[in-house]
Structures are given as structure tokens and as C-alpha cells.
PDB file of C-alpha atoms in Angstrom:
ATOM      1  CA  GLY A   1    -105.112  88.618  -4.173  1.00 49.00           C
ATOM      2  CA  LEU A   2    -104.556  92.028  -5.743  1.00 44.00           C
ATOM      3  CA  ARG A   3    -100.813  91.899  -5.194  1.00 43.00           C
ATOM      4  CA  THR A   4    -100.612  88.600  -7.070  1.00 44.00           C
ATOM      5  CA  ALA A   5    -102.798  89.857  -9.893  1.00 45.00           C
ATOM      6  CA  LEU A   6    -100.669  92.980 -10.354  1.00 48.00           C
ATOM      7  CA  ALA A   7     -97.312  91.232 -10.040  1.00 47.00           C
ATOM      8  CA  PRO A   8     -95.336  91.306 -13.298  1.00 47.00           C
ATOM      9  CA  ARG A   9     -95.257  88.016 -15.116  1.00 46.00           C
ATOM     10  CA  VAL A  10     -91.915  86.568 -16.111  1.00 46.00           C
ATOM     11  CA  LEU A  11     -92.004  85.762 -19.800  1.00 45.00           C
ATOM     12  CA  THR A  12     -89.927  82.849 -20.997  1.00 41.00           C
ATOM     13  CA  PRO A  13     -88.325  83.655 -24.356  1.00 40.00           C
ATOM     14  CA  GLN A  14     -89.239  81.228 -27.125  1.00 40.00           C
ATOM     15  CA  VAL A  15     -87.147  80.467 -30.164  1.00 40.00           C
ATOM     16  CA  CYS A  16     -89.306  79.760 -33.189  1.00 41.00           C
ATOM     17  CA  SER A  17     -87.804  77.570 -35.877  1.00 43.00           C
ATOM     18  CA  PRO A  18     -89.700  77.467 -39.194  1.00 44.00           C
ATOM     19  CA  PHE A  19     -88.808  73.845 -39.948  1.00 47.00           C
ATOM     20  CA  ALA A  20     -89.040  72.431 -36.433  1.00 44.00           C
ATOM     21  CA  THR A  21     -92.548  73.590 -35.534  1.00 35.00           C
ATOM     22  CA  GLY A  22     -96.023  73.234 -36.975  1.00 35.00           C
ATOM     23  CA  PRO A  23     -97.344  70.119 -38.734  1.00 37.00           C
ATOM     24  CA  ARG A  24     -94.329  68.014 -37.853  1.00 47.00           C
ATOM     25  CA  GLN A  25     -95.108  68.280 -34.148  1.00 43.00           C
ATOM     26  CA  SER A  26     -98.897  68.187 -34.418  1.00 58.00           C
ATOM     27  CA  ASN A  27     -99.361  65.021 -36.464  1.00 71.00           C
ATOM     28  CA  GLY A  28     -96.022  63.179 -36.448  1.00 86.00           C
ATOM     29  CA  THR A  29     -96.131  62.322 -40.159  1.00 93.00           C
ATOM     30  CA  PHE A  30     -92.701  61.709 -41.648  1.00 95.00           C
ATOM     31  CA  TYR A  31     -91.219  60.544 -44.924  1.00 96.00           C
ATOM     32  CA  GLU A  32     -88.592  57.859 -45.260  1.00 97.00           C
ATOM     33  CA  PHE A  33     -86.078  58.367 -48.059  1.00 97.00           C
ATOM     34  CA  ARG A  34     -84.589  55.081 -49.235  1.00 96.00           C
ATOM     35  CA  THR A  35     -81.765  54.782 -51.752  1.00 96.00           C
ATOM     36  CA  TYR A  36     -80.673  51.397 -53.076  1.00 96.00           C
ATOM     37  CA  PHE A  37     -77.365  51.028 -54.875  1.00 95.00           C
ATOM     38  CA  LEU A  38     -77.908  48.147 -57.287  1.00 94.00           C
ATOM     39  CA  LYS A  39     -75.514  45.876 -59.104  1.00 92.00           C
ATOM     40  CA  PRO A  40     -75.304  47.243 -62.673  1.00 90.00           C
ATOM     41  CA  SER A  41     -76.087  43.925 -64.311  1.00 89.00           C
ATOM     42  CA  LYS A  42     -79.149  43.422 -62.104  1.00 91.00           C
ATOM     43  CA  THR A  43     -80.791  46.865 -62.115  1.00 92.00           C
ATOM     44  CA  ASN A  44     -83.386  46.119 -64.793  1.00 91.00           C
ATOM     45  CA  GLU A  45     -84.214  42.745 -63.300  1.00 94.00           C
ATOM     46  CA  PHE A  46     -84.633  44.254 -59.838  1.00 94.00           C
ATOM     47  CA  LEU A  47     -87.013  46.919 -61.155  1.00 95.00           C
ATOM     48  CA  GLU A  48     -89.049  44.411 -63.133  1.00 94.00           C
ATOM     49  CA  ASN A  49     -89.337  42.152 -60.101  1.00 94.00           C
ATOM     50  CA  PHE A  50     -90.425  45.046 -57.900  1.00 94.00           C
ATOM     51  CA  LYS A  51     -92.977  46.147 -60.488  1.00 95.00           C
ATOM     52  CA  ASN A  52     -94.543  42.699 -60.312  1.00 94.00           C
ATOM     53  CA  SER A  53     -94.564  42.683 -56.498  1.00 94.00           C
ATOM     54  CA  VAL A  54     -95.156  46.354 -55.636  1.00 95.00           C
ATOM     55  CA  HIS A  55     -98.767  45.690 -54.606  1.00 96.00           C
ATOM     56  CA  LEU A  56     -97.515  43.393 -51.848  1.00 94.00           C
ATOM     57  CA  ARG A  57     -95.421  46.208 -50.372  1.00 95.00           C
ATOM     58  CA  THR A  58     -97.921  49.057 -50.786  1.00 95.00           C
ATOM     59  CA  ALA A  59    -100.549  46.961 -49.024  1.00 95.00           C
ATOM     60  CA  HIS A  60     -98.645  47.785 -45.826  1.00 95.00           C
ATOM     61  CA  SER A  61     -97.865  51.512 -46.201  1.00 95.00           C
ATOM     62  CA  GLU A  62     -98.081  54.368 -48.669  1.00 96.00           C
ATOM     63  CA  MET A  63     -95.412  54.857 -51.321  1.00 97.00           C
ATOM     64  CA  ILE A  64     -95.074  58.490 -52.445  1.00 97.00           C
ATOM     65  CA  GLY A  65     -92.768  57.883 -55.383  1.00 97.00           C
ATOM     66  CA  TYR A  66     -90.167  55.572 -56.902  1.00 97.00           C
ATOM     67  CA  TRP A  67     -87.444  56.766 -59.276  1.00 97.00           C
ATOM     68  CA  THR A  68     -84.263  55.690 -61.016  1.00 95.00           C
ATOM     69  CA  VAL A  69     -81.240  58.009 -60.910  1.00 93.00           C
ATOM     70  CA  GLU A  70     -80.266  59.324 -64.340  1.00 88.00           C
ATOM     71  CA  PHE A  71     -77.658  61.995 -63.481  1.00 83.00           C
ATOM     72  CA  GLY A  72     -75.907  63.250 -60.366  1.00 73.00           C
ATOM     73  CA  GLY A  73     -73.578  60.830 -58.639  1.00 70.00           C
ATOM     74  CA  ARG A  74     -73.577  57.101 -59.041  1.00 76.00           C
ATOM     75  CA  THR A  75     -76.124  55.604 -61.407  1.00 78.00           C
ATOM     76  CA  ASN A  76     -77.728  52.156 -60.983  1.00 88.00           C
ATOM     77  CA  ARG A  77     -79.561  53.658 -58.032  1.00 92.00           C
ATOM     78  CA  VAL A  78     -83.232  53.675 -57.162  1.00 95.00           C
ATOM     79  CA  PHE A  79     -84.703  56.292 -54.856  1.00 96.00           C
ATOM     80  CA  HIS A  80     -88.081  55.947 -53.163  1.00 97.00           C
ATOM     81  CA  ILE A  81     -90.141  57.807 -50.556  1.00 97.00           C
ATOM     82  CA  TRP A  82     -92.524  56.191 -48.056  1.00 97.00           C
ATOM     83  CA  LYS A  83     -94.998  57.957 -45.795  1.00 97.00           C
ATOM     84  CA  TYR A  84     -95.633  57.004 -42.152  1.00 96.00           C
ATOM     85  CA  ASP A  85     -98.028  58.468 -39.591  1.00 94.00           C
ATOM     86  CA  ASN A  86     -95.440  58.201 -36.815  1.00 92.00           C
ATOM     87  CA  PHE A  87     -92.655  55.909 -35.612  1.00 94.00           C
ATOM     88  CA  ALA A  88     -95.087  53.406 -34.080  1.00 95.00           C
ATOM     89  CA  HIS A  89     -96.713  53.092 -37.502  1.00 96.00           C
ATOM     90  CA  ARG A  90     -93.367  52.389 -39.163  1.00 96.00           C
ATOM     91  CA  THR A  91     -92.477  49.792 -36.520  1.00 96.00           C
ATOM     92  CA  ALA A  92     -95.802  48.033 -37.058  1.00 96.00           C
ATOM     93  CA  VAL A  93     -95.283  48.020 -40.834  1.00 96.00           C
ATOM     94  CA  ARG A  94     -91.771  46.572 -40.551  1.00 95.00           C
ATOM     95  CA  LYS A  95     -93.049  43.825 -38.244  1.00 95.00           C
ATOM     96  CA  ALA A  96     -95.897  43.019 -40.619  1.00 95.00           C
ATOM     97  CA  LEU A  97     -93.520  42.832 -43.590  1.00 94.00           C
ATOM     98  CA  ALA A  98     -91.275  40.440 -41.694  1.00 93.00           C
ATOM     99  CA  LYS A  99     -94.285  38.135 -41.240  1.00 93.00           C
ATOM    100  CA  ASP A 100     -95.617  38.531 -44.790  1.00 94.00           C
ATOM    101  CA  LYS A 101     -94.509  35.253 -46.391  1.00 94.00           C
ATOM    102  CA  GLU A 102     -95.655  36.204 -49.864  1.00 94.00           C
ATOM    103  CA  TRP A 103     -93.606  39.440 -49.809  1.00 93.00           C
ATOM    104  CA  GLN A 104     -90.593  37.670 -48.331  1.00 92.00           C
ATOM    105  CA  GLU A 105     -90.639  34.729 -50.735  1.00 91.00           C
ATOM    106  CA  ARG A 106     -91.747  36.439 -53.943  1.00 90.00           C
ATOM    107  CA  PHE A 107     -89.574  39.545 -53.757  1.00 92.00           C
ATOM    108  CA  LEU A 108     -87.407  40.287 -50.749  1.00 91.00           C
ATOM    109  CA  ILE A 109     -85.329  37.120 -50.394  1.00 90.00           C
ATOM    110  CA  PRO A 110     -84.695  36.515 -54.142  1.00 91.00           C
ATOM    111  CA  ASN A 111     -83.748  40.155 -54.812  1.00 92.00           C
ATOM    112  CA  LEU A 112     -81.641  41.094 -51.780  1.00 91.00           C
ATOM    113  CA  ALA A 113     -78.520  39.905 -53.580  1.00 91.00           C
ATOM    114  CA  PHE A 114     -79.070  42.576 -56.265  1.00 94.00           C
ATOM    115  CA  ILE A 115     -78.515  45.394 -53.736  1.00 93.00           C
ATOM    116  CA  ASP A 116     -74.940  46.519 -53.045  1.00 92.00           C
ATOM    117  CA  LYS A 117     -75.910  48.875 -50.228  1.00 93.00           C
ATOM    118  CA  GLN A 118     -78.763  51.059 -49.047  1.00 93.00           C
ATOM    119  CA  GLU A 119     -79.154  54.411 -47.341  1.00 94.00           C
ATOM    120  CA  VAL A 120     -82.109  55.530 -45.237  1.00 94.00           C
ATOM    121  CA  GLU A 121     -83.081  59.001 -44.031  1.00 95.00           C
ATOM    122  CA  ILE A 122     -86.057  60.106 -41.975  1.00 95.00           C
ATOM    123  CA  THR A 123     -87.397  63.494 -43.052  1.00 94.00           C
ATOM    124  CA  TYR A 124     -90.277  65.830 -42.245  1.00 93.00           C
ATOM    125  CA  LEU A 125     -92.076  68.121 -44.634  1.00 92.00           C
ATOM    126  CA  VAL A 126     -91.347  71.699 -43.649  1.00 89.00           C
ATOM    127  CA  PRO A 127     -94.461  73.327 -42.116  1.00 86.00           C
ATOM    128  CA  TRP A 128     -94.917  75.786 -44.998  1.00 86.00           C
ATOM    129  CA  CYS A 129     -95.075  73.077 -47.642  1.00 86.00           C
ATOM    130  CA  LYS A 130     -97.454  70.307 -48.678  1.00 88.00           C
ATOM    131  CA  ILE A 131     -96.628  67.595 -51.189  1.00 90.00           C
ATOM    132  CA  GLY A 132     -97.663  68.823 -54.609  1.00 89.00           C
ATOM    133  CA  THR A 133     -99.126  66.804 -57.456  1.00 89.00           C
ATOM    134  CA  PRO A 134     -97.518  67.531 -60.831  1.00 91.00           C
ATOM    135  CA  PRO A 135     -99.911  68.370 -63.684  1.00 88.00           C
ATOM    136  CA  LYS A 136     -98.771  65.468 -65.879  1.00 91.00           C
ATOM    137  CA  GLU A 137     -95.962  62.977 -66.350  1.00 93.00           C
ATOM    138  CA  GLY A 138     -92.458  64.408 -66.352  1.00 94.00           C
ATOM    139  CA  VAL A 139     -89.053  64.205 -64.698  1.00 95.00           C
ATOM    140  CA  TYR A 140     -87.849  65.098 -61.227  1.00 96.00           C
ATOM    141  CA  GLU A 141     -84.875  66.730 -59.580  1.00 94.00           C
ATOM    142  CA  LEU A 142     -83.854  66.213 -55.968  1.00 95.00           C
ATOM    143  CA  ALA A 143     -81.740  69.140 -54.804  1.00 92.00           C
ATOM    144  CA  THR A 144     -80.009  68.355 -51.510  1.00 94.00           C
ATOM    145  CA  PHE A 145     -78.628  71.254 -49.485  1.00 92.00           C
ATOM    146  CA  GLN A 146     -76.217  70.801 -46.620  1.00 91.00           C
ATOM    147  CA  MET A 147     -76.631  73.929 -44.537  1.00 88.00           C
ATOM    148  CA  LYS A 148     -74.317  75.363 -41.885  1.00 86.00           C
ATOM    149  CA  PRO A 149     -74.769  74.162 -38.284  1.00 87.00           C
ATOM    150  CA  GLY A 150     -77.318  76.136 -36.343  1.00 80.00           C
ATOM    151  CA  GLY A 151     -80.535  74.685 -37.658  1.00 78.00           C
ATOM    152  CA  PRO A 152     -83.556  76.345 -39.231  1.00 80.00           C
ATOM    153  CA  ALA A 153     -83.564  79.081 -36.594  1.00 80.00           C
ATOM    154  CA  LEU A 154     -80.411  80.327 -38.353  1.00 82.00           C
ATOM    155  CA  TRP A 155     -81.097  79.666 -42.043  1.00 83.00           C
ATOM    156  CA  GLY A 156     -84.762  78.632 -42.311  1.00 83.00           C
ATOM    157  CA  ASN A 157     -86.288  81.941 -43.396  1.00 84.00           C
ATOM    158  CA  ALA A 158     -83.626  82.636 -46.001  1.00 84.00           C
ATOM    159  CA  PHE A 159     -84.004  79.144 -47.414  1.00 86.00           C
ATOM    160  CA  LYS A 160     -87.781  79.535 -47.601  1.00 86.00           C
ATOM    161  CA  ARG A 161     -87.430  82.804 -49.521  1.00 85.00           C
ATOM    162  CA  ALA A 162     -85.033  81.186 -52.004  1.00 85.00           C
ATOM    163  CA  VAL A 163     -87.389  78.266 -52.685  1.00 86.00           C
ATOM    164  CA  ASN A 164     -90.448  80.488 -52.968  1.00 83.00           C
ATOM    165  CA  ALA A 165     -88.688  82.805 -55.416  1.00 81.00           C
ATOM    166  CA  HIS A 166     -88.407  79.879 -57.845  1.00 80.00           C
ATOM    167  CA  VAL A 167     -91.979  78.747 -57.176  1.00 82.00           C
ATOM    168  CA  GLU A 168     -93.619  82.151 -57.550  1.00 79.00           C
ATOM    169  CA  LEU A 169     -91.854  82.873 -60.834  1.00 74.00           C
ATOM    170  CA  GLY A 170     -92.808  79.518 -62.319  1.00 76.00           C
ATOM    171  CA  TYR A 171     -89.354  78.246 -63.237  1.00 72.00           C
ATOM    172  CA  SER A 172     -90.104  74.791 -61.831  1.00 81.00           C
ATOM    173  CA  THR A 173     -92.942  72.979 -60.045  1.00 90.00           C
ATOM    174  CA  LEU A 174     -92.340  72.282 -56.367  1.00 91.00           C
ATOM    175  CA  VAL A 175     -93.292  68.823 -55.108  1.00 94.00           C
ATOM    176  CA  GLY A 176     -91.972  69.021 -51.549  1.00 93.00           C
ATOM    177  CA  VAL A 177     -89.370  70.426 -49.157  1.00 93.00           C
ATOM    178  CA  PHE A 178     -88.070  67.946 -46.575  1.00 94.00           C
ATOM    179  CA  HIS A 179     -85.887  68.534 -43.521  1.00 92.00           C
ATOM    180  CA  THR A 180     -83.760  65.597 -42.381  1.00 91.00           C
ATOM    181  CA  GLU A 181     -84.293  64.315 -38.846  1.00 90.00           C
ATOM    182  CA  TYR A 182     -82.203  61.124 -39.024  1.00 91.00           C
ATOM    183  CA  GLY A 183     -79.287  61.305 -41.418  1.00 86.00           C
ATOM    184  CA  ALA A 184     -77.006  64.282 -41.930  1.00 85.00           C
ATOM    185  CA  LEU A 185     -78.414  67.121 -39.836  1.00 85.00           C
ATOM    186  CA  ASN A 186     -78.950  70.621 -41.232  1.00 86.00           C
ATOM    187  CA  ARG A 187     -79.836  68.956 -44.534  1.00 91.00           C
ATOM    188  CA  VAL A 188     -82.802  69.980 -46.666  1.00 92.00           C
ATOM    189  CA  HIS A 189     -84.111  68.162 -49.732  1.00 95.00           C
ATOM    190  CA  VAL A 190     -86.163  69.995 -52.343  1.00 94.00           C
ATOM    191  CA  LEU A 191     -88.036  67.815 -54.836  1.00 96.00           C
ATOM    192  CA  TRP A 192     -88.903  69.548 -58.114  1.00 94.00           C
ATOM    193  CA  TRP A 193     -90.936  68.447 -61.152  1.00 94.00           C
ATOM    194  CA  ASN A 194     -90.292  69.486 -64.732  1.00 91.00           C
ATOM    195  CA  GLU A 195     -91.941  68.526 -67.979  1.00 90.00           C
ATOM    196  CA  SER A 196     -88.619  67.378 -69.448  1.00 87.00           C
ATOM    197  CA  ALA A 197     -84.865  67.608 -68.968  1.00 86.00           C
ATOM    198  CA  ASP A 198     -84.734  70.416 -71.532  1.00 86.00           C
ATOM    199  CA  SER A 199     -87.496  72.452 -69.900  1.00 85.00           C
ATOM    200  CA  ARG A 200     -85.653  72.091 -66.617  1.00 84.00           C
ATOM    201  CA  ALA A 201     -82.421  73.327 -68.233  1.00 84.00           C
ATOM    202  CA  ALA A 202     -84.221  76.312 -69.770  1.00 84.00           C
ATOM    203  CA  GLY A 203     -85.920  77.209 -66.485  1.00 79.00           C
ATOM    204  CA  ARG A 204     -82.658  77.041 -64.609  1.00 78.00           C
ATOM    205  CA  HIS A 205     -80.994  79.254 -67.227  1.00 78.00           C
ATOM    206  CA  TRP A 206     -83.689  81.933 -67.005  1.00 78.00           C
ATOM    207  CA  SER A 207     -83.921  81.800 -63.216  1.00 78.00           C
ATOM    208  CA  HIS A 208     -80.189  82.462 -62.888  1.00 73.00           C
ATOM    209  CA  GLU A 209     -80.682  85.655 -64.904  1.00 77.00           C
ATOM    210  CA  ASP A 210     -83.710  86.812 -62.912  1.00 77.00           C
ATOM    211  CA  PRO A 211     -82.594  89.428 -60.338  1.00 79.00           C
ATOM    212  CA  ARG A 212     -85.452  88.443 -57.979  1.00 75.00           C
ATOM    213  CA  VAL A 213     -84.224  84.841 -57.824  1.00 78.00           C
ATOM    214  CA  VAL A 214     -80.569  85.865 -57.666  1.00 80.00           C
ATOM    215  CA  ALA A 215     -81.212  88.138 -54.680  1.00 77.00           C
ATOM    216  CA  ALA A 216     -83.152  85.459 -52.755  1.00 77.00           C
ATOM    217  CA  VAL A 217     -80.616  82.740 -53.493  1.00 81.00           C
ATOM    218  CA  ARG A 218     -77.641  84.937 -52.596  1.00 81.00           C
ATOM    219  CA  GLU A 219     -78.992  85.342 -49.049  1.00 77.00           C
ATOM    220  CA  SER A 220     -79.555  81.609 -48.593  1.00 84.00           C
ATOM    221  CA  VAL A 221     -76.186  80.662 -50.082  1.00 83.00           C
ATOM    222  CA  SER A 222     -74.406  82.438 -47.249  1.00 80.00           C
ATOM    223  CA  TYR A 223     -75.610  79.569 -45.020  1.00 83.00           C
ATOM    224  CA  LEU A 224     -74.837  76.801 -47.520  1.00 86.00           C
ATOM    225  CA  GLU A 225     -72.009  74.294 -47.147  1.00 86.00           C
ATOM    226  CA  SER A 226     -72.670  72.072 -50.165  1.00 91.00           C
ATOM    227  CA  GLN A 227     -75.327  71.106 -52.690  1.00 90.00           C
ATOM    228  CA  GLN A 228     -76.007  67.934 -54.673  1.00 92.00           C
ATOM    229  CA  ASN A 229     -78.507  67.745 -57.547  1.00 92.00           C
ATOM    230  CA  THR A 230     -79.888  64.391 -58.695  1.00 93.00           C
ATOM    231  CA  PHE A 231     -81.972  63.932 -61.838  1.00 94.00           C
ATOM    232  CA  LEU A 232     -84.700  61.330 -61.373  1.00 96.00           C
ATOM    233  CA  ILE A 233     -86.884  59.358 -63.787  1.00 95.00           C
ATOM    234  CA  PRO A 234     -90.149  58.015 -62.310  1.00 96.00           C
ATOM    235  CA  THR A 235     -90.731  54.290 -62.737  1.00 96.00           C
ATOM    236  CA  SER A 236     -93.901  52.995 -64.363  1.00 95.00           C
ATOM    237  CA  PHE A 237     -95.252  52.006 -60.931  1.00 96.00           C
ATOM    238  CA  SER A 238     -94.419  55.290 -59.161  1.00 96.00           C
ATOM    239  CA  PRO A 239     -97.427  57.198 -57.778  1.00 96.00           C
ATOM    240  CA  LEU A 240     -95.632  60.446 -58.649  1.00 94.00           C
ATOM    241  CA  LYS A 241     -95.128  60.390 -62.428  1.00 91.00           C
TER     242      LYS A 241
END
């Protein structure tokens, strides 16, 4: 009746988090980060064997990129990113791989002994970012930021401004910004492309002297606990070159 229509509605407050809403919730797509720590004497052999068998693996799911680690922490590492529609998709792929005799016999079983250990993270692209395609072959940098507890509702906007300051001023080419879901929480990975190691060094030098970048980064740094930068070289069979 009229009384009901005129009664004030109770509004439930909503907390909007830039990284935790949007595309991640609407389509479920996530990206699996895999790092293999290889035995130094077997790194080249492992990569050559994977190159010869990569088509067997990519027949099951999409590989975004595959890199070797040049600088930043332990070397003799390979880092690769795989795309899945959702967790059911990943489960189906893992089951199919376990039944794929050619993949098991030609690559997996003979090469498992070359791996010392492996690390796996599940990440989502932040809603304001799509995976970019670099203009030509180059080198990559994975900048990993461990932010203070509190989640994107606390530090998301400041982090976005810091990333976009670099993008808008052209100091590096952004490939993707990923927020970790399984792994260390409050962690964000930013994947950059540069034409060469020297162009990256020059861009970083100039960006650190640009007051627009300095101001944006200073705000984000107040929420930062630690940062790790890894310099990556794409393999010959990596989709991202």
C-alpha cells in the first residue's frame, strides 16, 4: 500500500574493490603462474625437450608465454603462464593430460627428474587491464609487489595510478597486471615488455626523474611491503615474444 511505498528503504553499504570485482567475477578466467627450478646441468636439455613437445601440451589449454629467468633471484628457472576459463576447465585439462600417453611418455616422465622444485600461483587479471600484445620481439620484466594486508580496497586505486603513470608516459609497455588469488595474498604482478635490456634501463632512469611518476609511485609505496623484479627472456616457442 501507500505506507509501504513511502517507507524509507534501508540501504546496505557496499565496499567496492577495484581488483576483486568486474571481469574476474563475470567470466571466471584466471591465469596460472608456474615456475620451475631446474637443475643447472639440465636446463638447456629441458627447454629443448619442451620445445619439441610443446604442441602436445598446448593442444589441451592455452599458453600465454614461456620465459627463462635472466636476472632477479635464482637463475636456471623457467616461468610460464597458462590461461583457464574457470577451475572446472583446469581440472578437465589436468585429467586429460594424465591420460595423454604421448605427452606422458614423450615429455613428462623423462623430464621430471630435471626439475628441482616448482611453484604455482593462481592469478586474475585486474578488471582495468587486458593482456597486451607487444609490437615486436623483446624482453620482459615481472615486477612482483607484496602489498600491506587489507586488500585492493585499501591500496588498489593508488596502485592503479602508479602503473598507469608509467603506461601513459611511455616508459615501458604494459602486458598485464595480475592479482594473486592462491599464493601469497595481497600480491600483485605487473608484466612489462621492453625492446631490450638497455631500453628498459633507460626508461627506468627517466621515469624516476619524472615528477608525475614519482608522485604516483610515492602514494602507492606507502602500502608496499616488498618488491621483487625478475628479468625474463622469451623462449623460441613462447606466444609472447
